[in-house]
Each structure stands twice: as C-alpha cells, then as structure tokens.
Coordinates of C-alpha atoms in Angstrom, one line a residue:
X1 CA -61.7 62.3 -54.8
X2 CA -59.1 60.9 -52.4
X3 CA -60.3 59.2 -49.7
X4 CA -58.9 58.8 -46.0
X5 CA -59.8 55.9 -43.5
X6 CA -58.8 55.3 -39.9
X7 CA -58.2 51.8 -38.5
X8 CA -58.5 51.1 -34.6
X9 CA -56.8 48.1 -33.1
X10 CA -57.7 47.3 -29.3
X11 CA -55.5 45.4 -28.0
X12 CA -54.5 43.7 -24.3
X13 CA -52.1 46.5 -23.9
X14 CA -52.6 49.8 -26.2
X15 CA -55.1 50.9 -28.4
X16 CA -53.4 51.7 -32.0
X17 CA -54.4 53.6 -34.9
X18 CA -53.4 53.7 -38.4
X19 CA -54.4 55.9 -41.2
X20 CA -54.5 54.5 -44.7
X21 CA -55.6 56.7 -48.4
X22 CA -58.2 54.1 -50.7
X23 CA -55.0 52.3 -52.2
X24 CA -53.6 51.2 -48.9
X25 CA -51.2 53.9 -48.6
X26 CA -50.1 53.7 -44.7
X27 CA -49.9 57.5 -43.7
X28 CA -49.5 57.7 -40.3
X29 CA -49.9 55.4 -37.1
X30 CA -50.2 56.1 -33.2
X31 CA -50.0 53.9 -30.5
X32 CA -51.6 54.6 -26.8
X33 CA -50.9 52.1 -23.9
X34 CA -53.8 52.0 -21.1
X35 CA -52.7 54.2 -18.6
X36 CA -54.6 52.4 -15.4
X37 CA -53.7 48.8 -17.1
X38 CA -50.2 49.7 -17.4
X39 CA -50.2 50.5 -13.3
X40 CA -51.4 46.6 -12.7
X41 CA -54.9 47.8 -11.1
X42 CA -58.1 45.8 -11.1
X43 CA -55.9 42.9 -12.1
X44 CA -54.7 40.0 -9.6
X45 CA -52.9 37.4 -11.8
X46 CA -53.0 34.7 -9.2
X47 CA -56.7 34.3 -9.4
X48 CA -56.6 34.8 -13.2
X49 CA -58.4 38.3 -12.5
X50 CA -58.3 40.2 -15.6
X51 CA -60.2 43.6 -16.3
X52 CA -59.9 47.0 -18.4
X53 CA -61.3 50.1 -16.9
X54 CA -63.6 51.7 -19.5
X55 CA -62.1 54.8 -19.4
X56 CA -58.9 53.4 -20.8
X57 CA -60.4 52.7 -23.9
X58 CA -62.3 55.8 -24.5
X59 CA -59.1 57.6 -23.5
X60 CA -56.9 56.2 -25.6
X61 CA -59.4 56.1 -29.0
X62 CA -59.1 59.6 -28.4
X63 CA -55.3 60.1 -28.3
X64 CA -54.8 57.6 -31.2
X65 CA -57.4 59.6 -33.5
X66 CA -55.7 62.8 -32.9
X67 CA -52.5 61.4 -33.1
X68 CA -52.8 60.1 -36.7
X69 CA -54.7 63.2 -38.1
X70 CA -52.0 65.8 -36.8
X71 CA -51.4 67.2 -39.9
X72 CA -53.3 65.2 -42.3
X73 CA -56.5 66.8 -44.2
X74 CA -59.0 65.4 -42.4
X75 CA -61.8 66.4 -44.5
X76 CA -61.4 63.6 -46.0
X77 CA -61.9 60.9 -43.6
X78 CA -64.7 58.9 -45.0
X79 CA -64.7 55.9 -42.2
X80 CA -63.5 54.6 -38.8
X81 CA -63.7 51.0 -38.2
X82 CA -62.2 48.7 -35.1
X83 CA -61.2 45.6 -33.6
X84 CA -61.2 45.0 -29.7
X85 CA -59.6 41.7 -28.1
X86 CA -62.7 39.0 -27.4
X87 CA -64.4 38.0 -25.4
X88 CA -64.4 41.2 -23.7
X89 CA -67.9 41.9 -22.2
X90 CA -68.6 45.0 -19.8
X91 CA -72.2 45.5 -17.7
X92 CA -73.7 48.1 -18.8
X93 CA -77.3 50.1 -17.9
X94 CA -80.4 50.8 -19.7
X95 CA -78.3 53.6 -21.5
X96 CA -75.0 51.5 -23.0
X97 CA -72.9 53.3 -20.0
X98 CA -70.5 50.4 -18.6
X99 CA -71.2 50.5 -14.7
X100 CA -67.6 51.6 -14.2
X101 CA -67.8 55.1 -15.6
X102 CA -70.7 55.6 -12.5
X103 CA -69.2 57.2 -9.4
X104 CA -70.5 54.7 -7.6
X105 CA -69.2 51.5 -9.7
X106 CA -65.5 53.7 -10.5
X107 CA -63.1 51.3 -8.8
X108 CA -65.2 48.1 -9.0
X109 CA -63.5 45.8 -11.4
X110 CA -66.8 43.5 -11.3
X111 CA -68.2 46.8 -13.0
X112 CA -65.4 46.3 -16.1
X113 CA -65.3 45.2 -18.9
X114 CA -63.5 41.1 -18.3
X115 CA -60.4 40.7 -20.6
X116 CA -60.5 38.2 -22.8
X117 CA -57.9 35.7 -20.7
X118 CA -59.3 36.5 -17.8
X119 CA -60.3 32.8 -16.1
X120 CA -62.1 33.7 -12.9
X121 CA -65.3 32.4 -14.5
X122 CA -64.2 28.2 -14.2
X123 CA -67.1 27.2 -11.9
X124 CA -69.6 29.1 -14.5
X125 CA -67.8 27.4 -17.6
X126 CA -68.6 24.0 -16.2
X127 CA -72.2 24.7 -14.8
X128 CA -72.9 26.1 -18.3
X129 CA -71.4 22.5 -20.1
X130 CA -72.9 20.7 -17.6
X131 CA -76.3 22.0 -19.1
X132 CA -75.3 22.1 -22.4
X133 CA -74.3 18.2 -22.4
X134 CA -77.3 16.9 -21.7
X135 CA -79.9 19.9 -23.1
X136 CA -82.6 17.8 -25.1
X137 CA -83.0 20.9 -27.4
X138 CA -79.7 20.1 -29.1
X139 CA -76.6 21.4 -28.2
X140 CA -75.7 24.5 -28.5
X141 CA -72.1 24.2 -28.5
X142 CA -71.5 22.9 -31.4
X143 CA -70.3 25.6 -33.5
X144 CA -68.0 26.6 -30.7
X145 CA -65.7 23.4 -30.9
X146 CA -68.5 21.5 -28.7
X147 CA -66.9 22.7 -25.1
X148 CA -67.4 26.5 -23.7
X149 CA -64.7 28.6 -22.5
X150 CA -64.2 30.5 -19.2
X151 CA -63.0 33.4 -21.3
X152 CA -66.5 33.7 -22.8
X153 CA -69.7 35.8 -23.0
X154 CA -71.8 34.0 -21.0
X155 CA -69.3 32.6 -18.5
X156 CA -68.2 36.2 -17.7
X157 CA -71.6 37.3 -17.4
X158 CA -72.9 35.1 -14.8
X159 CA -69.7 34.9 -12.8
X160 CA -70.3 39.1 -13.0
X161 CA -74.0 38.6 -11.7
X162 CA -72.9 35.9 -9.6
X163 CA -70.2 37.8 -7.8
X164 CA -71.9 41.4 -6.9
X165 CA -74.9 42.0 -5.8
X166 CA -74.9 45.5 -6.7
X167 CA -73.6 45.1 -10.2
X168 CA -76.7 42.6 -10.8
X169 CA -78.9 45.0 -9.8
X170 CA -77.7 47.8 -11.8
X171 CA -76.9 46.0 -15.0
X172 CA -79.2 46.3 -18.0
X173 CA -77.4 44.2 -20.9
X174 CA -73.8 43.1 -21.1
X175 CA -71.9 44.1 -24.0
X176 CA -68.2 43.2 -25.5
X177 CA -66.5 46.1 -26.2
X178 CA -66.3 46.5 -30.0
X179 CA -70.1 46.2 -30.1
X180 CA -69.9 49.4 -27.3
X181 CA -66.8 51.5 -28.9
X182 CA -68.7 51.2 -32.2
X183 CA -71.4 52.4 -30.3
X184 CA -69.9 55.2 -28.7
X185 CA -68.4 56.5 -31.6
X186 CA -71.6 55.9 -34.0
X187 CA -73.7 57.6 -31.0
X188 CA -75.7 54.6 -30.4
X189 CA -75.0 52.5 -26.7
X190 CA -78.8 51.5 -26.2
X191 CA -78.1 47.8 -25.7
X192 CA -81.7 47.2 -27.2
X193 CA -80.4 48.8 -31.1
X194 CA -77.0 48.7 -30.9
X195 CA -76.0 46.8 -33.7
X196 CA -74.0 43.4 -32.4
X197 CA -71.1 42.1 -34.5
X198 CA -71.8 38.4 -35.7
X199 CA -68.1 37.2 -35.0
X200 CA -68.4 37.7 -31.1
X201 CA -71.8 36.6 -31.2
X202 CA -71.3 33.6 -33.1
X203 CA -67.8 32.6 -31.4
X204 CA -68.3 33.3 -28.1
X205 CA -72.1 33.9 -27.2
X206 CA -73.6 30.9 -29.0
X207 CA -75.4 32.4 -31.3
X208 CA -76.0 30.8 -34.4
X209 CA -79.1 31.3 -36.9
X210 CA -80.0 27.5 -36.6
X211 CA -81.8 28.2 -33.7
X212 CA -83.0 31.7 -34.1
X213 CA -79.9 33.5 -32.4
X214 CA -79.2 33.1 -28.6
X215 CA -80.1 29.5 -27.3
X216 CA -83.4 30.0 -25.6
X217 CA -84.6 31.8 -22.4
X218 CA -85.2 28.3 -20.9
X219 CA -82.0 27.1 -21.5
X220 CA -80.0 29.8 -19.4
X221 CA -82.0 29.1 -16.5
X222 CA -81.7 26.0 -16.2
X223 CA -78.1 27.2 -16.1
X224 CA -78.5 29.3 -12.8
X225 CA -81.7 31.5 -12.0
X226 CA -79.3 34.8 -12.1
X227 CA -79.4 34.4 -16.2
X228 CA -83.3 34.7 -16.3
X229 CA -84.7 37.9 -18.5
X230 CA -81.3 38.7 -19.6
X231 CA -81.5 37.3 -22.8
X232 CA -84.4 39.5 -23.9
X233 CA -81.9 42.9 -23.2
X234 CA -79.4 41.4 -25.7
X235 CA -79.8 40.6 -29.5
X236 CA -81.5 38.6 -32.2
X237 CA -79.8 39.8 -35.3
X238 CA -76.0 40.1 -36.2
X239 CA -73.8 42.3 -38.4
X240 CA -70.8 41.5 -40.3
X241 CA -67.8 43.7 -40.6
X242 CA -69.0 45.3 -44.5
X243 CA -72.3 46.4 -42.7
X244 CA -72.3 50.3 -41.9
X245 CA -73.3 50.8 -38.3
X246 CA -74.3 55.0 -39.0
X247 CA -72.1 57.8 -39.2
X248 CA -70.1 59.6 -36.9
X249 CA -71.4 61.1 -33.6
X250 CA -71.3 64.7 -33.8
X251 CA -69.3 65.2 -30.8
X252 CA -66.5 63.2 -31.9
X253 CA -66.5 64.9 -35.7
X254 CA -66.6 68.5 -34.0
X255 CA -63.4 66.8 -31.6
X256 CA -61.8 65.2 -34.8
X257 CA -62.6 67.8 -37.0
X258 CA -63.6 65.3 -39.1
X259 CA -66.5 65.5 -41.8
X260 CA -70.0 64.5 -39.8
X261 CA -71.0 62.4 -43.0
X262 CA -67.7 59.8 -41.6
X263 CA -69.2 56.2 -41.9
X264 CA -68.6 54.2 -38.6
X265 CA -67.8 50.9 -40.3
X266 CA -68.7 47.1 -39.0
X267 CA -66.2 45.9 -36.2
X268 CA -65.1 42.4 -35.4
X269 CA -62.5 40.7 -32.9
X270 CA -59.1 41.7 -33.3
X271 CA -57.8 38.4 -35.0
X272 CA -60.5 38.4 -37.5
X273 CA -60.1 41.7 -38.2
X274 CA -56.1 41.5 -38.6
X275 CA -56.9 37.9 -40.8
X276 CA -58.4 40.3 -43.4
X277 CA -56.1 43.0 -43.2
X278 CA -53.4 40.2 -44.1
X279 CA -55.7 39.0 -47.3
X280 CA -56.8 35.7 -45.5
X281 CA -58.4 33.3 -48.7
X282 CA -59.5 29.7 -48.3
X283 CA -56.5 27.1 -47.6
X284 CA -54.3 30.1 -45.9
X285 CA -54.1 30.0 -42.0
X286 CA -53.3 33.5 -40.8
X287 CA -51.7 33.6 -37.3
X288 CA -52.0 36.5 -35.2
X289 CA -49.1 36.3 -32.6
X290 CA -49.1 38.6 -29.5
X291 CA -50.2 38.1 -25.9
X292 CA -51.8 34.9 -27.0
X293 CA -52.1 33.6 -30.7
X294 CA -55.0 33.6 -33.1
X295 CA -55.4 30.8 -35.9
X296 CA -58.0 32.0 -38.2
X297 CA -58.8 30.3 -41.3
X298 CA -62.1 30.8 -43.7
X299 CA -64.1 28.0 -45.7
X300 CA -66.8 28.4 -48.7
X301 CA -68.6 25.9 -47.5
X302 CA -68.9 23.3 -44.8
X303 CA -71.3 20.9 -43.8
X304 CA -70.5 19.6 -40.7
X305 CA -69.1 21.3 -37.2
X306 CA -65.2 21.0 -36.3
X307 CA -64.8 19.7 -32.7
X308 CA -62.5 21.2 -30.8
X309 CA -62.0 24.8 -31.9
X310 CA -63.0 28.5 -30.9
X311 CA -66.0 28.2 -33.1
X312 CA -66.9 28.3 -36.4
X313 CA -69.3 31.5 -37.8
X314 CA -70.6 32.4 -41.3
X315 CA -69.5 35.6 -42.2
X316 CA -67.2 35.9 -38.9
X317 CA -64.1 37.0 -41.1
X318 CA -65.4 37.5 -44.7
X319 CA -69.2 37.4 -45.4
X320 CA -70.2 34.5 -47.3
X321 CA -68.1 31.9 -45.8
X322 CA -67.4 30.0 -42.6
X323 CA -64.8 31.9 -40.4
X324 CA -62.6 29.1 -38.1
X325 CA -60.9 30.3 -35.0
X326 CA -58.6 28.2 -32.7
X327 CA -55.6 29.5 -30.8
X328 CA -53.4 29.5 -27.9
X329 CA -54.5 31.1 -23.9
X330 CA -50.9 32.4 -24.0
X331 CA -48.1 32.5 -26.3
X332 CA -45.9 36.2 -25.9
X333 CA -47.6 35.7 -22.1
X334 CA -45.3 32.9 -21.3
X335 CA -42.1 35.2 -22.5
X336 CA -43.0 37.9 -20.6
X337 CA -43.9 36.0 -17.4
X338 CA -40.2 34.2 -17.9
X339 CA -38.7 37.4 -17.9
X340 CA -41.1 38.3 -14.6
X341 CA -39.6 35.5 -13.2
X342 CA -35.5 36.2 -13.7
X343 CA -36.8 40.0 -13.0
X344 CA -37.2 39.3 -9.8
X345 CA -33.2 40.6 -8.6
X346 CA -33.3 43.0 -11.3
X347 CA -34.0 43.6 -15.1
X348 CA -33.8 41.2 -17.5
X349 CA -33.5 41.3 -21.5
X350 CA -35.6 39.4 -23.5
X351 CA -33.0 40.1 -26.9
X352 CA -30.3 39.1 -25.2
X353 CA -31.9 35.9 -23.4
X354 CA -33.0 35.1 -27.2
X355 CA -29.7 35.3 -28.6
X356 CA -28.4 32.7 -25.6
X357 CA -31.0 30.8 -26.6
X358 CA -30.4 30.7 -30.4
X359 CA -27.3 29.2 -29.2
X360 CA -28.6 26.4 -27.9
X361 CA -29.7 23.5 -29.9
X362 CA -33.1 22.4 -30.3
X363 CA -34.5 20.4 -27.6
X364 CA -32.4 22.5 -25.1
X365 CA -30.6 19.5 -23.7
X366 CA -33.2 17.3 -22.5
X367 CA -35.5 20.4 -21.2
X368 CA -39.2 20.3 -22.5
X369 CA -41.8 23.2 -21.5
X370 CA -45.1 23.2 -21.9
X371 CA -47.3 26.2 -23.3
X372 CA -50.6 25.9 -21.5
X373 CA -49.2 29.0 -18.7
X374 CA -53.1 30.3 -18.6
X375 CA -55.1 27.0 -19.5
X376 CA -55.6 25.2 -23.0
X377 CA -57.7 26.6 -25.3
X378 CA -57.2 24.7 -28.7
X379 CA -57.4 21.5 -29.2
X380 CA -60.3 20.9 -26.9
X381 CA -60.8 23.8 -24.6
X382 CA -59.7 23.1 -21.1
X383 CA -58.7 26.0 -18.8
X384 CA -57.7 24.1 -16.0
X385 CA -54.3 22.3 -17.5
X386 CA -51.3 24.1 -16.5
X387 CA -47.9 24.9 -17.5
X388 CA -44.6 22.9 -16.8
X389 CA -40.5 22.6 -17.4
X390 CA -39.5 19.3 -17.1
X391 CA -36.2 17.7 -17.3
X392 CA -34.3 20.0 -15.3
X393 CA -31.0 19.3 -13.7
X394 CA -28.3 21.3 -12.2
X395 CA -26.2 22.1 -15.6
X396 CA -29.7 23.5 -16.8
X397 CA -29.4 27.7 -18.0
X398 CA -32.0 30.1 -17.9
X399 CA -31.0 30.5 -21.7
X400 CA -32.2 26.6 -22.1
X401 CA -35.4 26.9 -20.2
X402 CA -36.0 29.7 -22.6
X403 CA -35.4 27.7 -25.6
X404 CA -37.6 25.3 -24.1
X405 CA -40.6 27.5 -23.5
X406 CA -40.3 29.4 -27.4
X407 CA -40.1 25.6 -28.6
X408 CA -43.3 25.1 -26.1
X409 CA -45.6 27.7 -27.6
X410 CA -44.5 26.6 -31.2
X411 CA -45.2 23.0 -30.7
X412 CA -48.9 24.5 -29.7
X413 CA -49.0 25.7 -32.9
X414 CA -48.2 22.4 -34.5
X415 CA -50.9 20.8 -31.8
X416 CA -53.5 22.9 -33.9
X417 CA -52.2 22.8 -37.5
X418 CA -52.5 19.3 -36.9
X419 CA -55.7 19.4 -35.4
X420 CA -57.1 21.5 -38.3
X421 CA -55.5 19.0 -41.3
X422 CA -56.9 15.8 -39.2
X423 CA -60.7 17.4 -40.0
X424 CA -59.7 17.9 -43.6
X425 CA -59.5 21.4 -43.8
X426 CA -57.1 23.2 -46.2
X427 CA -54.2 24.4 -45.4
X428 CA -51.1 25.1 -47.8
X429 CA -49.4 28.2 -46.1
X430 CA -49.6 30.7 -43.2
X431 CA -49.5 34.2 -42.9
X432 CA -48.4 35.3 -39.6
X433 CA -49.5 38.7 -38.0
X434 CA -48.4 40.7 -34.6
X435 CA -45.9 41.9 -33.0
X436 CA -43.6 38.6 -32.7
X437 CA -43.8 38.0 -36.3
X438 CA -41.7 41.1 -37.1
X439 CA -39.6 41.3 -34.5
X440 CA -38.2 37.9 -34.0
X441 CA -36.7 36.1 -36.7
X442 CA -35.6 33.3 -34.4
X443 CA -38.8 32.3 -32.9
X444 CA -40.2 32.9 -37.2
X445 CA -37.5 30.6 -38.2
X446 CA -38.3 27.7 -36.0
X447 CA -42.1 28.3 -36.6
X448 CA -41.8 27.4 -40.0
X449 CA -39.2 24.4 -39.5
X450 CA -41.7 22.9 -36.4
X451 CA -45.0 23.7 -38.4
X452 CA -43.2 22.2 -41.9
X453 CA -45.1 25.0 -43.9
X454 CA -43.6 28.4 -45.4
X455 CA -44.5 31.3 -43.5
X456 CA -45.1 34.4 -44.7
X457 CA -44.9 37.6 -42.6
X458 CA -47.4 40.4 -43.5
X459 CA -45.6 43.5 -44.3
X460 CA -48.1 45.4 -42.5
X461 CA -47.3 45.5 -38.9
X462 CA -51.0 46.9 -38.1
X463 CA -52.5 44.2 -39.9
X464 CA -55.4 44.4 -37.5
X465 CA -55.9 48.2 -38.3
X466 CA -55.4 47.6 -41.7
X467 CA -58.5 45.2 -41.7
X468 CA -60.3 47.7 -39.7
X469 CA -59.6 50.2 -42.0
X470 CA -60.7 48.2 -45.0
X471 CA -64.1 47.1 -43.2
X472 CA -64.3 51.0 -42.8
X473 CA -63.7 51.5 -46.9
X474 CA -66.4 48.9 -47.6
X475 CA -68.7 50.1 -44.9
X476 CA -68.6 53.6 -46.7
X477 CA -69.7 52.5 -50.2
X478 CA -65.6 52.5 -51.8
X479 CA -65.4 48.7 -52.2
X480 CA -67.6 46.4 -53.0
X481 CA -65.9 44.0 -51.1
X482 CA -63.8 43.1 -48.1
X483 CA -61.9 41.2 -50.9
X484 CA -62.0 43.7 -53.4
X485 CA -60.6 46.1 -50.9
X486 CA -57.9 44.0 -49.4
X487 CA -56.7 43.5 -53.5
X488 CA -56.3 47.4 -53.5
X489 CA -55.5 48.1 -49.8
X490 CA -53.6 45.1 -49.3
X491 CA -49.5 45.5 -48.2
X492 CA -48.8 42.4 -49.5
X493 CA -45.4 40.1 -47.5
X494 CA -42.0 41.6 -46.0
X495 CA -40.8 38.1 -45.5
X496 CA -41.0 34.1 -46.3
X497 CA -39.8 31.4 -43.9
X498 CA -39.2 28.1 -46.1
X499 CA -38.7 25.1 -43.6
X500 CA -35.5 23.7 -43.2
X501 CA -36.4 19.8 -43.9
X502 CA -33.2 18.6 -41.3
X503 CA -34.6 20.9 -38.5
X504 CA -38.5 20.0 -38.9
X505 CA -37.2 16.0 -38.9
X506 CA -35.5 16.7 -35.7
X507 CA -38.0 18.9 -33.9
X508 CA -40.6 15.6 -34.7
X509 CA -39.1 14.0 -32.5
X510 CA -39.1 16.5 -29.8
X511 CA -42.5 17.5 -30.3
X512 CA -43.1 13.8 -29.3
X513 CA -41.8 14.8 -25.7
X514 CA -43.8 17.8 -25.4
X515 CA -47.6 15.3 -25.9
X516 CA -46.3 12.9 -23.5
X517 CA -45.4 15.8 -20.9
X518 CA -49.1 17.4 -21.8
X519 CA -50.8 14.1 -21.0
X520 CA -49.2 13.6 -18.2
X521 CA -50.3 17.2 -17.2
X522 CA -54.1 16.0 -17.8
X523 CA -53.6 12.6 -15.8
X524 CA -53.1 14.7 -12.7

C-alpha cells in the first residue's frame, strides 16, 4: 500500500509544506508567508525585538496542509511531522494556549512566541552566565559551547517574566513552538504531557541527562527569584524526532480529510530537521543557509564537550549519536538589510547588485565587511559585537560594499569550519541547504573557494520538509530508521562546487583582514 507523508517547515518568514510518497517522490509543495509578520508588527528591529503572533502559525499550517492535498488521495496520509525555527518559546497557560490567542493578551508581543534572533534578552543572558560561571554544582553550560545565548530558552523566559507583570501572572509553562504545533496538531498542549523534543531541550534549555534533565530548581533562582517553581511546569524526559507523539487530532483529520489513524511524528529545530532531510552522516557538515546559517554536523561518539558551539545533544539530529550545532546570527539578514539600506530612495535589486558584484574582484578593492549584523554566535557566543565596512573611500560602489558583505558572511563560515577541524572533528565535505544555496551560484561558488572543501547542493529545495517528512515515515512504523528512510526518501545532489585552488589562495589572505577587523570590533 502506497503511503503519503506531509513535511512542515516553519520558518522566519512562511510556513511550507511538502508532500512526499514512501520512496521520496516530491508530489506537491505550498508555501504560506505570515500575514501579521509580513506587515512588520510586534517587531522593532532597533531594539532587536523579534516576535511571531501565534495565529500566524496556526494559520498558515492550515493553508499549507490544504494546499498540498488539493487533489491528492488523501486517504493515504499516514504522518505529519515539523520543524520550527529555535529557540522560539511562547508563554503559555495551564491549558498549552499561548497568552496571545487570549483577548486580553491579543496584541501583546510579550505574550508571543520570541523569534529565534530576537536579542532583547542581553541583561538575562549575562545574569544567567554570571551564575552559571561560578555554580559549584558544575556547570551547566557545557554542552551548549560553555557560554548561553540571548536567543535562548531561558533567557527569553525571564526577560518575558521580567518585562510584564501580567504575562508572569498568567503564564503556566513556556513552550518553543514545535513542541506546541506538535501539540496542537496531536491534540495534546498540556505543558505537564506534552512530549518535548530533545534537540531544543538539549541545545538551548540545558538540558542534558548528566544531571537528570533541567539544571536544578536551586540553580534558577539563584538566577533571579522570577524563575522559582517554573521548572516543575516544564519537563524531565525528551523525545527524539523517530518517537511518535499520537495521532492526529480529530478536528484537523475531519478539516484534512485525512485518515484519523495519521501518526503525528517527532519534530525537531528546523536545521536539524533539514540536516536529515539532506542525508547528514558523520564527517559531512550540512549548512542550512537562509535568514541566518545553520552548521550541523553528527558524531558516533565523543567524550569530551566542544567549546564554543550551539551545543552538542545525543540524538539531537539522528538518535544514537551526538548532534553539533554552530552557526551564524545573520547571514541572508545582512543582504536584505543592504538592500533596506539602498531602498531607502526607491527599490533596489538584489540580482542585479549580485551581478555588479561578481564583477568585482575579490577583496572588493581594499573594502572588508564584517558578518556579525545581529551579534556573534559561533565561535564563542557573544551577541553584543557588531557589524562593520571598513576601508571605504570615495571611489567605493555600492556593488563593492556588496561584494564585501557576501565575502563577510562566507569568511564566517570559514571562522567555524575552522573552529570545528581545530577540535578534531571530521569534516571532508559539505552539503548546503536553503534558499541561497539554489539560487545563487555566485555566493555557492565563492563558498566553496573560501571554505577550500567541495560543496554539494541538496537537490531538494525543502530539505527541511523533507527531513520532517522522513521523521513522519519513521514515526509511523515504515522505516526503521531515520537513516534507512533518508536511503529511500533521499533526493540525493543537484550540484557540486570544487574549489578553485588560485581563488581559495587569494581569499587566505583576505580572510586575514576580516579577523583583524573582528578583533578590533571586540577591543572596543
């Protein structure tokens, strides 16, 4: 019997679906962008204020669904499984019901769920590694790279409890959003059984089965008073992506028209999720390139914590071995804020800005950029250095500045590649994912000559679904394996970069200017 499986890929933007058959077949896909996101509201860049109305999501799941079973025979959907950007957290009440879809919370954005970049938790990030430094129970940040990020659970929590009195009165739990879309579409929001994914909790919640879980109710608060009894509304145990979390809710099958026996697979973060969906195995980096980049590689065993990462989490990516995260705050972010910034007299095209850039040889004439637009967060967290173009003068052309800022965000890549060989981890290729990947040969091109390594491009440009999808296939008993399902599910490569050995000799050299610009960035 045939089966049919639906991935869902929540992204910064849009939500997207894709529909795939048992042997990978990609039969339809549908894309929804967030309607209140889209109109700029609850969002204040200046202050780094970041946050998704919950009805966006819920929304747009719903479009994305219908959209890619319009005409398909959907009694033979067997399993729905998602990804959601992380960290991503939302209050929520004693029922699972994010404060923001309660008349009273509606237009609160303190009542939201807190995008993953946003960065208006900085005085929570260093209270909480203020306390974690010198905790004599051990710290607790050492499978999360040994610093904590603003863009985290527990930052985002207290600076929510911190800033609204109301909101900390009429939270329950917090909860990232895959953990609560699974939930909603599974029919299961009570914070108290929900079943929490182990990649969010063990990447950016600190969880970690050394010590039982969450650090202890002691330890948050000693971080600030606000934190007490909120630990014992969370979790102890964590799921990985091939653990079913029920079946469909009722509801949603009747809406669907979907069968109700529809397995509601494991969910994950969206660059884990889109790591599997490319066929991520040990000694492959797969780079998820969008808003920001993901660097995900998995390990069969290691013995010691890596410094200076996003966190490292058994079964985070594929279950039985260590899942490693690092990545960039902002990578397709500082593109779009150039273009913002020549917008500003009247529309501006990224293609043709590329293609002026292209022209221009590497190094774009003495100009050097540097990538850190919304804070550093790999190597060695740190979300208060900035941006910068330096070496300006007055021959200097928005198409040089351009070239400057693609070279920037590259040369962050090659900041962690580097980061990951110099703690002896395993790298021979990488297989990039997103949108950037398959759209821009240029910026491809010079990823592969900066990095030094082929790149591969996954032929699947909803390689994120596609890993949800096969999550869903394992969750509903038709693999055994998220590796056995990738094997028959898996799309395989639409293109190779080789390096060009003159071009990654030259861009050495450049790369030099863009450390000494970045330290002198940190000095201030």
């Amino acid at each position: 019997m045939k089966h049919l499986f639906i991935g869902l890929d929540f992204g910064s933007d849009s939500v997207r679906a894709l529909l795939t058959d048992e042997c990978g077949n990609q039969l339809a896909d549908c894309v929804h962008n967030y309607t209140r996101w889209g109109k700029g509201l609850y969002c204040d860049a200046a202050k780094g204020q970041f946050r998704q109305h919950p009805a966006d999501y819920l929304e747009g799941m719903e479009k994305v669904i219908a959209g890619v079973l319009e005409g398909q025979e959907r009694s033979l959907v067997a399993g729905i499984a998602l990804d959601t950007t992380g960290s991503t957290p939302c209050a929520v009440d004693r029922n699972g019901t994010p404060l923001a879809l309660l008349p009273e919370f509606a237009d609160d954005p303190d009542a939201m769920f807190v995008l993953w970049k946003d960065h208006t938790a900085l005085e929570e990030e260093k209270r909480i590694n203020e306390v974690a430094a010198s905790w004599s129970g051990g710290d607790y940040r050492r499978y999360e790279g040994g610093i904590y990020s603003c863009e985290w659970f527990w930052s985002k929590y207290l600076h929510v409890l911190r800033s609204s009195q109301a909101v900390r009165n009429a939270a329950f739990s917090f909860v990232e959003h895959c953990d609560w879309i699974t939930g909603v579409l599974c029919g299961n929001t009570d914070p108290l059984t929900m079943m929490r994914n182990r990649c969010a909790a063990g990447h950016k919640a600190m969880w970690h089965k050394d010590w039982g879980g969450l650090p202890p109710e002691e330890f948050f608060c000693t971080i600030d008073p606000l934190l007490a009894h909120r630990r014992e509304n969370l979790y102890t145990e964590t799921f990985t992506v091939d653990v079913p979390r029920g079946t469909i809710a009722p509801g949603y099958a009747e809406k669907f028209g979907i069968p109700s026996s529809a397995i509601i697979g494991g969910c994950a973060l969206d660059c884990h999720m889109g790591a599997i969906g490319a066929g991520i195995v040990p000694g492959v980096m797969v780079k998820v390139m969008g808003t920001s980049t993901c660097d995900i590689l998995v390990e069969k065993a290691l013995d010691r914590a890596i410094p200076g990462i996003c966190g490292q989490v058994d079964g985070s990516v594929l279950p039985g071995m260590s899942g490693l995260e690092a990545g960039q705050s902002a990578f397709g972010d500082v593109y779009a804020w150039f273009k913002r910034f020549l917008s500003y007299s009247g529309e501006v095209s990224l293609e043709k800005l590329e293609a002026e850039a292209a022209a221009v040889p590497p190094g774009a004439a003495g100009v050097t950029a540097l990538d850190w637009f919304n804070g550093r967060r790999t190597p060695y967290a740190d979300p208060f250095v900035t941006g910068a173009v330096a070496g300006l003068n007055l021959g200097t052309t928005p198409a040089m500045v351009y070239r400057a800022l693609i070279e920037a965000t590259l040369f962050g890549s090659k900041a962690i590649l580097e980061h990951y060989i110099d703690q002896k981890l395993e790298i021979n290729s990488v297989t990039a994912v997103g949108g950037i990947s398959s759209k821009s040969p240029f910026i491809m091109q010079m990823c592969a000559d900066i990095l030094g390594v082929p790149i591969k491009v996954a032929a699947c440009t909803q390689a994120c679904a596609l890993g949800a999808a096969m999550a869903a296939a394992v969750s509903a008993g038709v693999y055994a394996s998220l590796e056995e399902a990738g094997r028959a599910m898996g799309a395989g490569f639409s293109r190779i970069y080789e390096p060009r050995k003159e071009f990654t000799e030259m861009y050495e050299k450049i790369y030099l200017r863009y450390v000494e610009l970045g330290k002198s960035i940190e000095m201030r």
